[in-house]
Tab-separated table of C-alpha atoms in Angstrom:
chain	number	residue	atom	x	y	z
Z	1	MET	CA	-36.229	-7.600	9.207
Z	2	HIS	CA	-32.848	-8.553	9.918
Z	3	HIS	CA	-30.282	-7.096	8.475
Z	4	ASP	CA	-26.841	-9.054	8.842
Z	5	PRO	CA	-23.745	-6.408	8.108
Z	6	LEU	CA	-21.506	-7.047	5.521
Z	7	PRO	CA	-18.195	-7.105	6.328
Z	8	GLU	CA	-17.520	-3.809	5.701
Z	9	GLU	CA	-20.245	-2.569	8.236
Z	10	THR	CA	-19.175	-4.531	10.872
Z	11	PRO	CA	-18.270	-3.839	13.242
Z	12	THR	CA	-21.690	-1.495	13.796
Z	13	LEU	CA	-21.508	1.834	15.173
Z	14	ASP	CA	-23.885	0.429	18.529
Z	15	GLN	CA	-21.165	-2.308	19.159
Z	16	ALA	CA	-17.925	-0.045	19.380
Z	17	ALA	CA	-20.764	2.108	21.527
Z	18	ARG	CA	-21.397	-0.811	24.094
Z	19	GLN	CA	-17.375	-2.074	23.340
Z	20	ILE	CA	-16.553	1.954	25.089
Z	21	ARG	CA	-19.151	1.251	27.935
Z	22	ARG	CA	-17.991	-2.420	28.946
Z	23	TYR	CA	-14.432	-0.356	29.714
Z	24	GLY	CA	-15.738	2.750	30.931
Z	25	LEU	CA	-14.230	4.523	28.556
Z	26	ASP	CA	-14.563	8.143	27.795
Z	27	ALA	CA	-14.004	7.520	23.832
Z	28	ASP	CA	-16.375	8.826	21.111
Z	29	PRO	CA	-17.861	5.761	19.224
Z	30	GLN	CA	-18.070	7.028	16.123
Z	31	ALA	CA	-13.823	7.934	15.978
Z	32	VAL	CA	-13.492	4.618	16.623
Z	33	LEU	CA	-15.754	2.756	14.536
Z	34	VAL	CA	-13.702	5.101	11.742
Z	35	ALA	CA	-10.331	3.621	12.958
Z	36	VAL	CA	-11.791	-0.151	13.649
Z	37	ARG	CA	-13.363	-0.191	9.536
Z	38	LEU	CA	-10.137	1.433	8.215
Z	39	LEU	CA	-7.890	-0.960	9.875
Z	40	ALA	CA	-9.855	-3.830	8.895
Z	41	ALA	CA	-10.022	-2.201	5.589
Z	42	GLY	CA	-6.670	-1.977	5.583
Z	43	ALA	CA	-6.253	-5.598	6.320
Z	44	ARG	CA	-8.232	-6.551	3.286
Z	45	LEU	CA	-6.693	-3.814	1.466
Z	46	GLY	CA	-2.999	-5.345	1.678
Z	47	GLN	CA	-4.595	-9.150	0.560
Z	48	ALA	CA	-6.049	-8.156	-2.267
Z	49	VAL	CA	-3.000	-5.982	-3.055
Z	50	GLU	CA	-0.603	-9.058	-2.974
Z	51	ALA	CA	-2.981	-11.436	-4.908
Z	52	HIS	CA	-3.658	-8.875	-7.711
Z	53	PHE	CA	0.518	-8.429	-7.913
Z	54	ALA	CA	1.626	-12.155	-7.691
Z	55	GLY	CA	-0.549	-12.479	-10.852
Z	56	PHE	CA	1.519	-10.623	-12.372
Z	57	GLY	CA	4.451	-12.863	-10.740
Z	58	LEU	CA	5.101	-9.696	-7.913
Z	59	SER	CA	4.552	-8.959	-4.312
Z	60	ALA	CA	3.725	-5.364	-4.113
Z	61	GLY	CA	7.263	-4.647	-2.134
Z	62	ARG	CA	8.654	-6.120	-5.303
Z	63	TYR	CA	6.409	-3.462	-7.509
Z	64	ARG	CA	7.402	-0.465	-4.914
Z	65	LEU	CA	10.708	-0.664	-5.732
Z	66	LEU	CA	10.812	-1.865	-9.352
Z	67	ALA	CA	8.536	1.332	-9.442
Z	68	ALA	CA	11.014	3.398	-7.716
Z	69	LEU	CA	13.298	2.336	-9.739
Z	70	GLU	CA	11.232	3.157	-12.775
Z	71	ASP	CA	10.977	7.494	-11.232
Z	72	ALA	CA	14.387	7.517	-10.981
Z	73	ASP	CA	15.308	6.764	-14.236
Z	74	GLY	CA	15.913	3.359	-13.761
Z	75	GLU	CA	18.809	3.685	-11.205
Z	76	MET	CA	19.161	4.254	-7.245
Z	77	THR	CA	21.236	3.589	-4.388
Z	78	PRO	CA	20.114	0.813	-1.876
Z	79	SER	CA	19.690	3.361	0.649
Z	80	GLY	CA	18.308	5.402	-1.982
Z	81	LEU	CA	15.296	2.073	-2.136
Z	82	ALA	CA	15.157	2.741	1.361
Z	83	ASP	CA	14.492	5.762	1.999
Z	84	ALA	CA	11.737	5.767	-1.148
Z	85	LEU	CA	10.205	2.749	0.491
Z	86	GLY	CA	9.925	3.638	3.985
Z	87	VAL	CA	11.553	0.549	4.783
Z	88	THR	CA	15.223	-1.113	5.802
Z	89	ARG	CA	18.383	-1.455	3.691
Z	90	ALA	CA	17.870	-5.423	4.501
Z	91	THR	CA	14.278	-5.520	3.796
Z	92	VAL	CA	15.759	-3.573	-0.007
Z	93	THR	CA	18.364	-6.236	-0.280
Z	94	GLY	CA	15.768	-9.136	0.146
Z	95	LEU	CA	13.223	-7.979	-2.663
Z	96	LEU	CA	16.468	-7.017	-4.508
Z	97	GLY	CA	17.736	-10.474	-4.325
Z	98	GLY	CA	14.116	-12.151	-6.443
Z	99	LEU	CA	14.526	-9.458	-8.442
Z	100	GLU	CA	17.995	-9.638	-9.402
Z	101	ARG	CA	17.514	-13.557	-9.868
Z	102	GLU	CA	14.287	-12.775	-12.800
Z	103	GLY	CA	16.704	-10.216	-14.183
Z	104	LEU	CA	13.999	-7.214	-13.508
Z	105	VAL	CA	17.118	-5.269	-11.358
Z	106	LEU	CA	20.855	-5.820	-11.676
Z	107	ARG	CA	23.441	-4.174	-9.184
Z	108	ARG	CA	26.769	-2.607	-10.399
Z	109	PRO	CA	29.847	-0.556	-8.939
Z	110	SER	CA	28.210	2.973	-8.948
Z	111	ALA	CA	30.522	5.220	-11.554
Z	112	GLU	CA	30.403	8.227	-8.969
Z	113	ASP	CA	32.152	5.903	-6.215
Z	114	GLY	CA	32.954	2.927	-6.526
Z	115	ARG	CA	33.321	1.348	-3.518
Z	116	SER	CA	29.228	1.897	-3.396
Z	117	ALA	CA	26.483	-0.037	-6.045
Z	118	VAL	CA	23.683	1.485	-7.645
Z	119	VAL	CA	20.510	-0.881	-8.366
Z	120	VAL	CA	19.421	-0.297	-12.099
Z	121	LEU	CA	16.394	-1.419	-13.525
Z	122	THR	CA	16.968	-3.792	-17.081
Z	123	ALA	CA	15.142	-4.154	-20.010
Z	124	ARG	CA	13.226	-6.668	-18.907
Z	125	GLY	CA	12.225	-4.683	-15.964
Z	126	ALA	CA	10.845	-1.767	-17.574
Z	127	GLN	CA	9.295	-4.200	-20.208
Z	128	LYS	CA	7.048	-5.815	-17.351
Z	129	MET	CA	6.237	-3.037	-15.677
Z	130	ARG	CA	4.869	-1.765	-19.375
Z	131	GLU	CA	3.075	-5.373	-19.563
Z	132	LEU	CA	1.295	-5.087	-16.118
Z	133	ALA	CA	0.512	-0.890	-16.487
Z	134	PRO	CA	-3.348	-1.294	-18.230
Z	135	THR	CA	-4.062	-4.147	-15.639
Z	136	HIS	CA	-2.767	-2.668	-12.761
Z	137	PHE	CA	-4.061	0.543	-13.260
Z	138	GLY	CA	-7.604	-0.014	-14.689
Z	139	ARG	CA	-7.991	-2.679	-11.782
Z	140	LEU	CA	-7.129	1.144	-9.639
Z	141	GLN	CA	-9.609	2.843	-11.114
Z	142	GLU	CA	-12.158	0.376	-11.117
Z	143	MET	CA	-11.645	-0.051	-7.570
Z	144	VAL	CA	-12.818	3.561	-6.637
Z	145	SER	CA	-15.025	4.143	-9.572
Z	146	ALA	CA	-18.245	4.633	-7.280
Z	147	LEU	CA	-16.184	7.792	-5.933
Z	148	ASP	CA	-16.717	10.922	-8.302
Z	149	ALA	CA	-13.892	13.743	-9.061
Z	150	GLU	CA	-15.087	15.770	-6.111
Z	151	GLU	CA	-15.575	12.442	-3.836
Z	152	ARG	CA	-11.781	11.213	-4.599
Z	153	THR	CA	-10.714	15.406	-3.838
Z	154	VAL	CA	-12.396	14.952	-0.183
Z	155	PHE	CA	-10.971	11.452	0.413
Z	156	LEU	CA	-7.479	11.623	-0.326
Z	157	ASP	CA	-7.311	15.036	1.721
Z	158	LEU	CA	-9.688	12.918	4.401
Z	159	LEU	CA	-7.021	9.768	3.800
Z	160	GLY	CA	-4.102	12.187	4.161
Z	161	ARG	CA	-4.941	13.915	7.775
Z	162	VAL	CA	-5.868	9.966	8.500
Z	163	VAL	CA	-2.669	8.724	7.836
Z	164	ARG	CA	-1.200	12.048	9.893
Z	165	GLY	CA	-2.548	10.573	12.785
Z	166	ILE	CA	-0.735	6.848	12.126
Z	167	PRO	CA	1.501	8.125	14.562
Z	168	ALA	CA	-0.882	7.442	17.808
Z	169	LEU	CA	-1.327	3.610	17.798
Z	170	THR	CA	2.228	3.635	18.008
Z	171	ALA	CA	2.930	6.197	20.845
Z	172	GLU	CA	4.907	5.632	23.570
């Protein structure tokens, strides 16, 4: 009986080994398979995350910015937000425009340095975060519900190690 692999099972180990042989490479097929499946899972997760946040009228980036403001007691500089989110100042500026238009954040002069601005989470922004929290965190928990507590601990360790390897993709 032939079994068609599910998306999370493709490519297979045999396919990875064939590709490596085709190019005459000395690479571990299992290591390549783990990386390829992780890339595919990341792409699928990215699409699902955007669809998830679209249901709340947000994007993942806009949510992350609001969450960063909440974590900073509701106020940060644009450059502080860029650093916290790991994005450019221009990206933060783009995210802020839409959030400001919706009344979720506002920019005002800094109390310490009137020449610079701070971004403030408005009451409406804080309310939006409170409203989406039960659904958001419930869905996150459901997403990993097939893993028990011990498996989640191992997964976090493994994920951290993989994340530390990401620079290998952009090494020169």
